[in-house]
Amino acid sequence: MSERGRLSTDLMDEIAVLRARVAELEHAEATRPDTEQALRESRARLRTVVSNAPIILFSLDAKGDVTLSEGKALEALGFKPGQLVGKSVFELYQDQPDILKAVRRGLAGETFTDHAQVGEAWLETRFTPMIDSSGHVIGCIGVATDVSDRVRAERALRDSEQKFRLLAENIPGLIYLCHNDAPYTMVYMNDMAEALTGYAPAEFLDNCITFAQLMHPDDLKIVYREVEAAIAQRRAFHLTYRLRHRDGRLLWMEEVGVGVFMDDKLQFLEGYIIDITERVRDHDAVKQARDELEQRVIERTDELRASEERFRQLAENIDQVFWLTDLEPPRVVYVSPAYERIWGKPAQGLYDQPQDWIDSIHPQDRDRVRDSWQRELMTGELHEEYRIVRPDGAVRWIRDRGYPIHDEEGKLIRMAGVAMDITDVRDAEARARKVQEELAHVLRLYTVNEMVTGLAHELNQPLAAIVNFVHGTRRRIASGVMDQGQLMSACEKVAEQAERASEIVRGIRRFVVSRESNSVPSDLNRVVRDALDLAASDREAAQVTTHLELTDPLPSVDIDAVQIQQVILNLVRNAVEAMSEVEESHRQIEIRTELTDKGLVRVTVSDSGPGLGANAAAHLFDPFFTTKHQGLGMGLSISRSIVESHRGTLQFRNRTGQGRAGASFYFTLPISKVSE
């Protein structure tokens, strides 16, 4: 085809296109009213949607002025739809550089999505540039969505994740997330994995090692079974098993976990594991100790039963009363059957009313025993002898001994003791003392008789010679045949015979009081107590109370204990007899031992009697001087001789001052060389 023909064809094509365009324009012109109406309706619908959607639809011109502002999300910024039109974004948000930076990017023709906080709201904005037909950017449009709830949720999630991370890193146990498969493949583990197992968390997460490999084979089967049962029942599982540490140690673990379900399908297992090896060891040790203790208790119980049986047989078959009493409050815990035989009354009365015991004591002994009980509780020991009056009126003598029982803190809580009927013993002792006193009286009479007989025999010759010399001298003087020389000779012979008689008396005295002594270092307090025991019947018969003030410790003295005991016994008996006319309630003997400032040991025996007059006191230690109706007057004389033979002195004084009366005898003895 020629060039001309080709141009003609192109022209025809152009004309055809123009005709088609004209036809379209004519059609458009014909349908224009309908199209404008549809457009208006579309715009109305769009405005309605935009006004109620949680978005902001805006457009900016090239200078940053708002040409469109629609959308419900404007309310979060404090504006109404259309209110921002004509305002400059650069003025509205001049103090928020991040927003201005995003606007400049949009006006520069960049398409992007930005996140910014405007007031209390978080907005996600999509910027799109507006370009004219020549390709120049004439502004931008944007759609901002309020994502405040999502941002808050994301922040809360991050905070939760941070707290969980801190908790997981610091909790003293292993936190894990794993699959419910045979090796328990780990998805997450905290750093405690290495402390508990010796393996780092990465080694578990890379499947270099699995938990199933570390579990004791015997425990693994149980773990599988327990986990499957818990999953089937949608409950937590609680496991205890042994785990092999990397260093070879076998440790005990305790695990609590649950299944994690999504859409009713098990996804993971999560849980917490701690090392309880020490607890298990402690539990085993406690169990072993408990088993051993239980065995000892069983053995001890058998021993106690056997001991209790032996005690029961002993208590029920001997004629002594075993008793046990609480002190706070006073309560009889046990009294043996012998109580009913000796006291003559049912034991139940004593359980019901402990005061029944003190009420049964003889009235003359009751106050003494009650005071002694209160006083001796301070030391925790009771040693008393007293009389009881049975319901039938019979009087029995009781020897009662009590001993302390303390608690773990040393506090006295109980008293245990034994009481025995000593009436027959006391009666026998009384009869024996009476026989001894009668024998002693006969012996004294015999001794005096022998002394008098011997004295008369020995003195007969010198006295007869003196009488003969005197009579002969008198006759010769009367006859006038005696000169002065003969008289002097006769007087000398009389004096010789008198001296002979005096020597005879001194020899007899030495025979009586100068027996050889057996002196050894002795405890004078013990000698005092022994002497009081010998004089017990005399004191009790006379209703005399005794008060001791014994210095303890007291240096020992070199004495013949029997002789010094006799001295104390004489002084006590004299004191008892001196108070025979004093009222019973005022009869009291005080005995004191002490160390003097001169290094001597002194014993003082005082009574509450009337004392002694001046004449009696002057001759008190003379032989054969006595203030008693039937006394021989030798006791104090012999006592002084005994004390002096021990290099001591015996003296007397009347008690005076502080309303007190009576007599005090006191003797001193040198300290033993062993004590010096």
XYZ file of C-alpha atoms in Angstrom:
676
model
C 0.000 0.000 0.000
C 1.248 3.440 -0.887
C 2.095 6.054 1.656
C -0.961 8.013 0.792
C -3.219 5.046 1.119
C -1.737 4.340 4.548
C -2.391 7.903 5.733
C -5.942 7.668 4.481
C -6.496 4.541 6.533
C -5.033 6.153 9.685
C -7.283 9.139 9.179
C -10.308 6.941 8.884
C -9.343 5.214 12.138
C -8.995 8.560 13.890
C -12.394 9.623 12.602
C -13.943 6.399 13.854
C -12.466 6.970 17.342
C -13.727 10.529 17.358
C -17.201 9.396 16.351
C -17.198 6.826 19.149
C -16.048 9.461 21.656
C -18.744 11.841 20.467
C -21.320 9.094 20.853
C -20.136 8.453 24.386
C -20.321 12.142 25.180
C -23.768 12.383 23.744
C -24.813 9.369 25.795
C -23.210 10.791 28.913
C -24.898 14.098 28.347
C -28.162 12.309 28.012
C -27.640 10.280 31.244
C -25.926 13.045 33.242
C -28.803 13.835 35.587
C -29.062 10.172 36.634
C -25.303 9.892 37.156
C -25.117 12.973 39.335
C -27.946 11.653 41.451
C -26.180 8.310 41.900
C -23.000 10.091 42.795
C -24.761 12.160 45.417
C -26.310 9.024 46.898
C -22.958 7.260 46.881
C -21.345 10.181 48.633
C -24.082 10.171 51.261
C -23.614 6.477 51.898
C -19.860 6.941 52.081
C -20.210 9.790 54.564
C -22.518 7.660 56.696
C -20.074 4.774 56.716
C -17.079 7.015 57.415
C -18.921 8.910 60.151
C -19.661 5.686 62.049
C -16.480 3.736 61.387
C -13.681 3.897 64.017
C -11.401 5.650 61.531
C -10.348 9.131 60.476
C -10.461 9.926 56.774
C -8.532 13.057 55.933
C -6.847 14.841 53.050
C -4.209 17.572 53.039
C -3.230 20.021 50.370
C 0.354 20.753 49.439
C 0.687 23.301 52.291
C -0.599 20.862 54.926
C -4.037 22.389 55.337
C -6.873 19.974 56.012
C -9.284 19.687 53.107
C -11.191 16.684 54.467
C -11.750 15.351 58.008
C -14.332 12.664 58.494
C -14.736 9.632 60.724
C -15.951 8.641 64.213
C -12.391 8.278 65.519
C -12.120 12.090 65.501
C -14.001 12.034 68.788
C -10.949 10.416 70.460
C -8.991 13.533 69.466
C -11.672 15.908 70.709
C -13.014 16.970 67.267
C -16.164 16.532 65.202
C -16.304 15.494 61.517
C -15.432 18.413 59.226
C -14.283 20.587 62.160
C -10.627 20.462 61.075
C -11.177 21.534 57.464
C -9.119 24.634 56.639
C -6.774 24.213 59.626
C -3.031 23.664 59.233
C -1.656 20.379 60.494
C 1.662 22.103 61.207
C -0.079 24.469 63.625
C -2.318 21.852 65.231
C 0.570 19.490 66.078
C 3.533 21.857 66.298
C 4.581 20.318 69.669
C 4.539 16.737 68.300
C 7.520 16.344 65.939
C 6.752 12.674 65.175
C 3.379 13.582 63.622
C 4.855 16.459 61.627
C 7.597 14.193 60.326
C 5.016 11.698 59.023
C 2.992 14.512 57.359
C 6.073 15.800 55.538
C 6.754 12.256 54.259
C 3.167 12.042 52.945
C 3.314 15.454 51.252
C 6.613 14.409 49.684
C 4.769 11.698 47.794
C 5.725 8.696 50.010
C 3.237 5.925 50.625
C 3.687 4.366 54.100
C 1.969 3.391 57.375
C 2.837 5.225 60.615
C 1.991 4.750 64.311
C 1.678 7.754 66.593
C 0.127 8.702 69.934
C -2.230 11.642 69.817
C -3.366 12.568 73.289
C -4.548 9.382 74.969
C -5.204 7.630 71.643
C -2.897 5.524 69.504
C -3.459 5.859 65.735
C -2.279 3.699 62.857
C -2.250 5.975 59.699
C -1.890 5.016 56.042
C -0.536 7.935 53.950
C -1.152 8.020 50.145
C -0.034 10.964 47.928
C -2.419 12.885 45.572
C -0.864 13.467 42.097
C -2.227 15.678 39.345
C -2.315 14.870 35.589
C 1.157 16.216 35.180
C 2.543 13.941 37.845
C 3.051 16.569 40.552
C 2.150 15.856 44.201
C -0.617 18.223 45.175
C -1.294 16.769 48.626
C -2.022 13.501 50.365
C -4.861 11.514 51.738
C -4.830 9.311 54.791
C -6.846 6.810 56.745
C -6.121 6.694 60.511
C -7.427 3.799 62.608
C -7.749 3.963 66.440
C -5.602 1.050 67.681
C -5.450 2.133 71.354
C -6.975 -1.132 72.636
C -4.522 -3.180 70.619
C -1.542 -1.101 71.813
C -2.669 -1.476 75.416
C -3.101 -5.199 74.949
C 0.346 -5.468 73.367
C 1.874 -3.475 76.201
C 0.089 -5.618 78.794
C 1.356 -8.677 76.976
C 4.907 -7.317 76.985
C 4.618 -6.486 80.704
C 3.270 -9.958 81.381
C 6.056 -11.505 79.360
C 8.611 -9.391 81.258
C 7.164 -10.446 84.623
C 7.081 -14.058 83.528
C 10.694 -13.814 82.351
C 11.809 -12.308 85.691
C 9.811 -14.931 87.568
C 11.155 -17.751 85.432
C 14.739 -16.548 85.861
C 14.541 -16.125 89.632
C 12.165 -18.843 90.807
C 13.999 -21.675 92.622
C 12.736 -24.326 90.279
C 12.564 -25.436 86.663
C 9.711 -24.039 84.534
C 9.115 -25.829 81.255
C 6.846 -26.156 78.225
C 7.087 -29.423 76.303
C 5.288 -31.773 73.928
C 3.453 -34.782 75.263
C 5.639 -37.218 73.362
C 7.817 -40.095 74.503
C 11.010 -38.041 75.102
C 9.039 -35.020 76.409
C 10.574 -32.710 73.792
C 11.135 -29.284 75.309
C 9.782 -26.052 73.812
C 10.845 -23.762 76.644
C 12.931 -24.104 79.831
C 14.257 -21.498 82.239
C 17.886 -21.304 83.356
C 17.239 -23.490 86.440
C 17.417 -26.512 84.126
C 21.210 -26.457 84.378
C 21.204 -26.133 88.172
C 18.854 -29.117 88.554
C 20.175 -31.423 85.843
C 23.650 -30.178 84.900
C 22.505 -29.609 81.298
C 21.911 -26.145 79.758
C 18.418 -25.331 78.445
C 19.814 -25.168 74.880
C 20.833 -28.824 75.105
C 17.227 -29.782 75.819
C 15.797 -27.432 73.183
C 18.182 -28.865 70.549
C 17.205 -32.427 71.601
C 20.794 -33.215 72.609
C 19.355 -34.609 75.812
C 15.770 -35.377 76.867
C 14.062 -35.522 80.196
C 12.980 -39.091 79.560
C 16.653 -40.101 79.257
C 17.435 -38.634 82.682
C 14.545 -40.242 84.555
C 15.122 -43.449 86.461
C 13.712 -46.294 84.304
C 11.563 -47.595 87.143
C 10.020 -44.138 87.642
C 9.559 -43.290 83.928
C 6.744 -45.819 83.465
C 4.920 -44.394 86.468
C 5.371 -40.835 85.134
C 3.899 -41.801 81.749
C 0.930 -43.422 83.416
C 0.239 -40.497 85.795
C 0.532 -37.834 83.058
C -1.831 -39.690 80.677
C -4.379 -40.187 83.469
C -4.261 -36.480 84.388
C -4.681 -35.394 80.739
C -7.630 -37.718 80.268
C -9.322 -36.215 83.354
C -8.306 -32.620 82.511
C -6.557 -32.166 85.883
C -3.101 -31.283 87.123
C -0.542 -34.052 87.667
C 1.701 -34.261 90.716
C 4.830 -36.392 90.264
C 7.737 -37.552 92.373
C 10.604 -39.339 90.644
C 14.354 -39.832 90.520
C 16.511 -37.967 88.005
C 20.109 -38.699 87.051
C 22.266 -35.533 87.224
C 25.010 -34.920 84.707
C 27.638 -35.672 87.373
C 26.052 -39.069 88.082
C 24.159 -38.192 91.253
C 20.657 -39.576 91.591
C 18.335 -36.779 92.737
C 14.716 -36.734 93.827
C 12.404 -34.328 91.942
C 8.879 -33.100 92.595
C 6.839 -31.884 89.596
C 3.459 -30.203 89.245
C 2.072 -29.700 85.729
C -1.009 -29.461 83.520
C -1.963 -30.046 79.904
C -2.387 -27.001 77.643
C -5.444 -27.431 75.366
C -6.393 -25.385 72.286
C -9.692 -26.017 70.496
C -10.168 -29.020 72.755
C -6.904 -30.493 71.529
C -3.804 -31.055 73.678
C -0.946 -28.866 72.472
C 1.663 -28.863 75.241
C 2.522 -29.820 78.805
C 3.685 -27.100 81.169
C 4.846 -27.365 84.728
C 7.252 -26.655 87.552
C 9.999 -28.943 88.945
C 12.006 -28.619 92.193
C 14.788 -30.662 93.800
C 13.515 -32.429 96.951
C 16.546 -34.644 97.543
C 17.331 -33.083 100.939
C 13.688 -33.282 101.948
C 13.554 -36.962 101.008
C 16.770 -37.611 102.926
C 15.414 -35.730 105.930
C 12.155 -37.629 105.627
C 14.041 -40.916 105.465
C 16.159 -39.888 108.450
C 13.067 -38.843 110.380
C 11.319 -42.070 109.432
C 14.312 -44.098 110.534
C 14.523 -42.121 113.778
C 10.774 -42.539 114.277
C 11.010 -46.282 113.642
C 13.902 -46.545 116.091
C 12.017 -44.433 118.611
C 8.896 -46.543 118.204
C 10.980 -49.656 118.746
C 12.555 -48.145 121.860
C 9.123 -47.066 123.056
C 7.850 -50.611 122.574
C 10.841 -52.018 124.423
C 10.582 -49.363 127.128
C 6.847 -49.941 127.415
C 7.468 -53.649 127.940
C 10.084 -52.796 130.549
C 7.710 -50.354 132.237
C 4.923 -52.910 132.232
C 7.259 -55.449 133.806
C 8.531 -52.831 136.249
C 4.979 -51.722 137.002
C 3.966 -55.306 137.647
C 6.923 -55.822 139.976
C 6.116 -52.558 141.751
C 2.433 -53.510 142.027
C 3.275 -56.857 143.537
C 5.761 -55.219 145.881
C 3.409 -52.392 146.862
C 0.451 -54.699 147.447
C 2.292 -57.311 149.452
C 4.607 -55.426 151.821
C 3.426 -53.686 154.939
C 4.631 -50.227 153.910
C 2.729 -47.427 152.198
C 4.073 -46.213 148.869
C 2.656 -42.802 147.913
C 2.924 -40.292 145.072
C 1.451 -36.788 145.156
C 1.312 -33.754 142.864
C 2.136 -30.382 144.406
C 0.349 -27.913 142.110
C -2.482 -28.410 142.705
C -2.137 -30.797 145.700
C -3.420 -34.194 144.587
C -2.725 -37.775 145.636
C -1.714 -39.702 142.509
C -1.134 -43.108 144.095
C -1.221 -44.772 147.498
C -0.564 -48.481 148.035
C -3.067 -50.866 149.699
C -1.050 -50.920 152.957
C -2.564 -47.477 153.676
C -5.912 -49.045 154.442
C -4.336 -51.601 156.788
C -2.236 -49.044 158.705
C -4.542 -46.008 158.708
C -7.676 -48.133 159.078
C -9.645 -46.200 156.438
C -10.359 -46.479 152.674
C -7.712 -45.109 150.316
C -10.419 -43.510 148.142
C -10.978 -40.888 150.809
C -7.360 -39.786 150.383
C -7.818 -39.484 146.594
C -10.979 -37.451 147.056
C -9.639 -35.237 149.850
C -5.818 -35.031 150.306
C -6.394 -33.054 153.523
C -7.550 -36.343 155.069
C -3.890 -37.252 155.624
C -3.071 -34.228 157.806
C -6.379 -34.573 159.650
C -5.463 -38.111 160.714
C -2.237 -36.954 162.453
C -2.274 -36.770 166.260
C -3.242 -33.222 167.393
C 0.028 -32.845 169.328
C 2.067 -33.661 166.171
C -0.141 -32.042 163.516
C 1.230 -28.484 163.570
C 4.810 -29.732 163.691
C 4.318 -32.038 160.699
C 2.399 -29.402 158.697
C 5.130 -26.798 159.315
C 7.828 -29.343 158.559
C 6.092 -30.314 155.304
C 6.018 -26.690 154.125
C 9.598 -26.069 155.225
C 11.084 -29.268 153.851
C 9.415 -28.772 150.473
C 12.055 -26.069 149.920
C 14.725 -28.795 149.901
C 12.448 -31.410 148.368
C 12.936 -33.992 151.110
C 10.621 -35.098 153.905
C 11.878 -37.017 156.981
C 9.319 -37.125 159.758
C 8.061 -39.390 162.531
C 4.602 -38.722 163.876
C 1.565 -40.348 165.400
C -1.767 -40.978 163.693
C -5.140 -41.623 165.279
C -7.101 -44.377 163.565
C -10.916 -44.218 163.324
C -11.089 -46.796 166.148
C -9.064 -44.475 168.431
C -5.836 -46.492 168.268
C -2.624 -44.454 168.060
C 0.119 -45.622 165.691
C 3.638 -44.254 165.125
C 4.569 -43.522 161.474
C 7.983 -42.939 159.931
C 7.467 -40.990 156.670
C 10.151 -40.374 154.038
C 9.521 -38.288 150.901
C 11.751 -37.564 147.927
C 11.523 -34.934 145.135
C 10.523 -35.355 141.473
C 11.496 -32.437 139.180
C 10.448 -31.538 135.650
C 12.884 -30.856 132.775
C 13.394 -27.279 133.984
C 14.302 -28.403 137.493
C 10.993 -27.321 139.037
C 9.689 -29.485 141.900
C 6.371 -30.920 140.709
C 5.859 -34.146 142.681
C 6.849 -35.968 145.835
C 7.215 -39.729 146.107
C 7.752 -41.548 149.364
C 7.205 -44.455 151.673
C 5.520 -44.511 155.082
C 5.861 -47.366 157.551
C 4.243 -48.284 160.850
C 6.980 -48.147 163.532
C 4.675 -48.480 166.537
C 6.131 -51.859 167.515
C 9.653 -50.514 167.064
C 8.913 -47.446 169.201
C 7.314 -49.620 171.885
C 10.330 -51.932 171.861
C 12.680 -48.962 172.048
C 10.709 -47.506 174.941
C 10.857 -50.827 176.798
C 14.545 -51.135 176.057
C 15.207 -47.598 177.285
C 13.255 -48.279 180.448
C 15.288 -51.423 181.077
C 18.486 -49.495 180.305
C 17.483 -46.720 182.671
C 16.704 -49.261 185.410
C 19.998 -51.039 184.775
C 21.826 -47.721 184.734
C 20.166 -46.778 188.016
C 21.157 -50.115 189.574
C 24.641 -49.714 188.116
C 24.902 -46.228 189.557
C 23.776 -47.497 192.954
C 26.200 -50.400 192.713
C 28.991 -48.123 191.631
C 28.282 -45.660 194.419
C 28.073 -48.569 196.878
C 31.371 -49.925 195.645
C 32.896 -46.469 195.753
C 31.594 -45.869 199.259
C 32.689 -49.343 200.418
C 36.121 -48.957 198.897
C 36.426 -45.435 200.153
C 35.436 -46.483 203.668
C 37.896 -49.359 203.608
C 40.739 -47.251 202.289
C 40.051 -44.303 204.563
C 39.483 -46.404 207.672
C 43.152 -46.815 208.548
C 44.328 -43.184 208.072
C 41.226 -41.864 209.789
C 41.613 -44.340 212.678
C 45.270 -43.349 212.992
C 44.321 -39.680 213.048
C 41.709 -40.364 215.765
C 44.250 -42.328 217.853
C 46.890 -39.623 217.493
C 44.408 -36.926 218.457
C 43.067 -38.835 221.500
C 46.554 -39.762 222.666
C 47.801 -36.230 222.282
C 44.839 -34.842 224.132
C 45.408 -37.263 227.071
C 49.073 -36.442 227.305
C 48.373 -32.730 227.177
C 45.806 -33.140 229.932
C 48.295 -35.103 232.136
C 50.899 -32.407 231.615
C 53.609 -34.822 230.500
C 53.789 -33.654 226.848
C 56.242 -31.036 225.779
C 56.153 -28.860 222.653
C 58.402 -31.166 220.632
C 56.167 -34.160 221.256
C 53.126 -32.053 220.302
C 54.706 -31.051 216.999
C 55.588 -34.685 216.258
C 51.989 -35.746 216.893
C 50.658 -32.996 214.598
C 53.010 -34.076 211.800
C 51.771 -37.671 212.088
C 48.139 -36.449 211.917
C 48.960 -34.377 208.800
C 50.636 -37.397 207.140
C 47.550 -39.540 207.683
C 45.239 -36.747 206.366
C 47.375 -36.424 203.205
C 47.172 -40.191 202.788
C 43.351 -40.006 202.957
C 43.309 -37.157 200.381
C 45.487 -39.150 198.001
C 43.107 -42.093 198.331
C 40.183 -39.821 197.261
C 42.164 -38.387 194.326
C 43.082 -41.863 193.129
C 39.455 -42.950 193.137
C 38.486 -39.811 191.184
C 41.174 -40.523 188.575
C 39.859 -44.050 188.305
C 36.335 -42.746 187.667
C 36.990 -39.983 185.100
C 40.396 -40.639 183.542
C 39.756 -43.591 181.273
C 41.864 -43.645 178.104
C 40.125 -41.826 175.223
C 40.058 -42.699 171.523
C 40.243 -39.284 169.812
C 39.881 -39.067 165.998
C 38.910 -36.171 163.618
C 35.098 -36.031 163.767
C 32.149 -34.032 162.436
C 30.665 -32.323 165.483
C 27.338 -31.706 163.681
C 26.969 -35.471 163.211
C 27.760 -36.067 166.906
C 25.013 -33.547 167.828
C 22.446 -35.305 165.627
C 23.382 -38.753 167.018
C 23.009 -37.466 170.585
C 19.581 -36.031 169.747
C 18.503 -39.412 168.361
C 19.490 -41.010 171.683
C 17.459 -38.392 173.552
C 14.479 -38.592 171.174
C 12.272 -40.546 173.575
C 12.945 -38.103 176.432
C 12.106 -35.105 174.211
C 8.961 -36.675 172.799
C 7.718 -37.844 176.168
C 8.121 -34.306 177.515
C 6.613 -32.718 174.356
C 9.783 -30.721 173.713
C 10.588 -29.315 170.247
C 14.166 -28.926 169.069
C 15.576 -26.165 166.867
C 18.996 -26.680 165.244
C 21.317 -23.931 163.992
C 24.308 -25.926 162.783
C 27.076 -24.135 160.900
C 27.843 -26.068 157.739
C 30.594 -26.664 156.836
C 32.193 -26.867 160.290
C 35.870 -27.744 160.829
C 36.441 -31.225 162.277
C 37.625 -31.726 165.874
C 39.790 -34.455 167.491
C 37.428 -36.120 169.973
C 36.241 -39.379 171.429
C 32.827 -39.193 169.804
C 31.198 -41.412 172.457
C 32.392 -39.200 175.318
C 31.348 -35.924 173.644
C 28.054 -37.536 172.684
C 27.572 -38.331 176.400
C 28.260 -34.682 177.286
C 25.629 -33.436 174.792
C 23.188 -36.112 175.944
C 23.631 -34.967 179.594
C 23.057 -31.318 178.630
C 19.928 -32.173 176.579
C 18.443 -34.311 179.358
C 19.174 -31.581 181.912
C 17.412 -29.083 179.592
C 14.365 -31.384 179.240
C 14.126 -31.803 183.035
C 14.572 -28.048 183.569
C 11.395 -27.373 181.520
C 9.171 -29.890 183.315
C 7.030 -27.125 184.815
C 6.872 -24.995 181.639
C 3.780 -25.114 179.382
C 4.111 -27.754 176.644
C 3.763 -25.211 173.812
C 6.763 -23.246 175.183
C 9.145 -26.165 175.704
C 11.966 -25.690 173.258
C 15.622 -26.645 173.070
C 17.983 -24.743 170.787
C 21.311 -26.294 169.775
C 23.874 -24.225 167.894
C 27.313 -25.045 166.483
C 29.667 -22.290 165.361
C 33.289 -21.303 164.838
C 34.521 -18.672 167.323
C 36.849 -15.797 166.486
C 39.537 -17.611 168.496
C 39.543 -20.563 166.139
C 37.560 -22.895 168.416
C 34.407 -24.867 167.725
C 31.581 -24.076 170.158
C 28.433 -26.092 170.945
C 25.592 -24.323 172.803
C 22.551 -26.083 174.323
C 19.809 -23.666 175.478
C 16.411 -24.323 177.057
C 13.316 -22.217 177.688
C 13.097 -23.123 181.371
C 13.275 -20.807 184.412
C 17.080 -20.624 184.488
C 19.254 -21.012 187.606
C 19.704 -18.845 190.682
C 23.041 -17.315 191.681
C 23.718 -19.899 194.443
C 23.013 -22.853 192.174
C 25.122 -21.361 189.361
C 28.112 -20.952 191.737
C 28.192 -24.687 192.631
C 26.806 -26.101 189.385
C 29.938 -28.109 188.458
C 30.773 -29.289 192.019
C 30.622 -33.068 192.535
C 27.446 -34.281 194.257
C 25.771 -30.874 193.923
C 22.313 -31.146 192.354
C 19.080 -29.181 191.991
C 17.086 -32.372 191.291
C 15.145 -34.280 193.898
C 16.681 -37.621 192.942
C 19.911 -36.504 191.267
C 23.416 -37.605 192.284
C 25.052 -34.334 191.247
C 27.763 -36.047 189.163
C 26.529 -35.397 185.551
C 27.850 -31.871 185.041
C 31.004 -32.599 187.018
C 31.802 -35.606 184.860
C 30.835 -33.673 181.673
C 33.267 -30.881 182.548
C 36.001 -33.446 183.207
C 35.358 -35.060 179.792
C 35.478 -31.668 177.979
C 38.634 -30.631 179.828
C 40.265 -33.967 178.946
C 39.729 -32.880 175.298
C 41.522 -29.553 175.978
C 38.213 -27.685 176.061
C 36.022 -25.760 178.523
C 32.394 -26.167 179.668
C 30.545 -23.060 180.881
C 27.092 -21.808 181.816
C 25.052 -18.618 181.564
C 21.413 -17.660 181.962
C 19.618 -16.469 178.805
C 18.496 -12.826 178.870
C 17.049 -10.272 176.457
C 14.311 -10.275 173.797
C 11.824 -11.799 176.219
C 13.790 -15.053 176.432
C 14.480 -17.037 179.629
C 16.260 -20.255 180.393
C 19.764 -21.634 180.722
C 22.574 -22.059 178.164
C 25.441 -24.518 178.552
C 28.244 -24.231 176.037
C 31.578 -25.913 175.562
C 34.460 -25.260 173.185
C 36.885 -27.691 171.536
C 40.045 -27.047 169.511
C 39.984 -27.636 165.763
C 41.542 -30.845 164.465
C 45.050 -30.491 163.088
C 43.739 -32.015 159.851
C 41.441 -28.967 159.364
C 44.142 -26.380 160.115
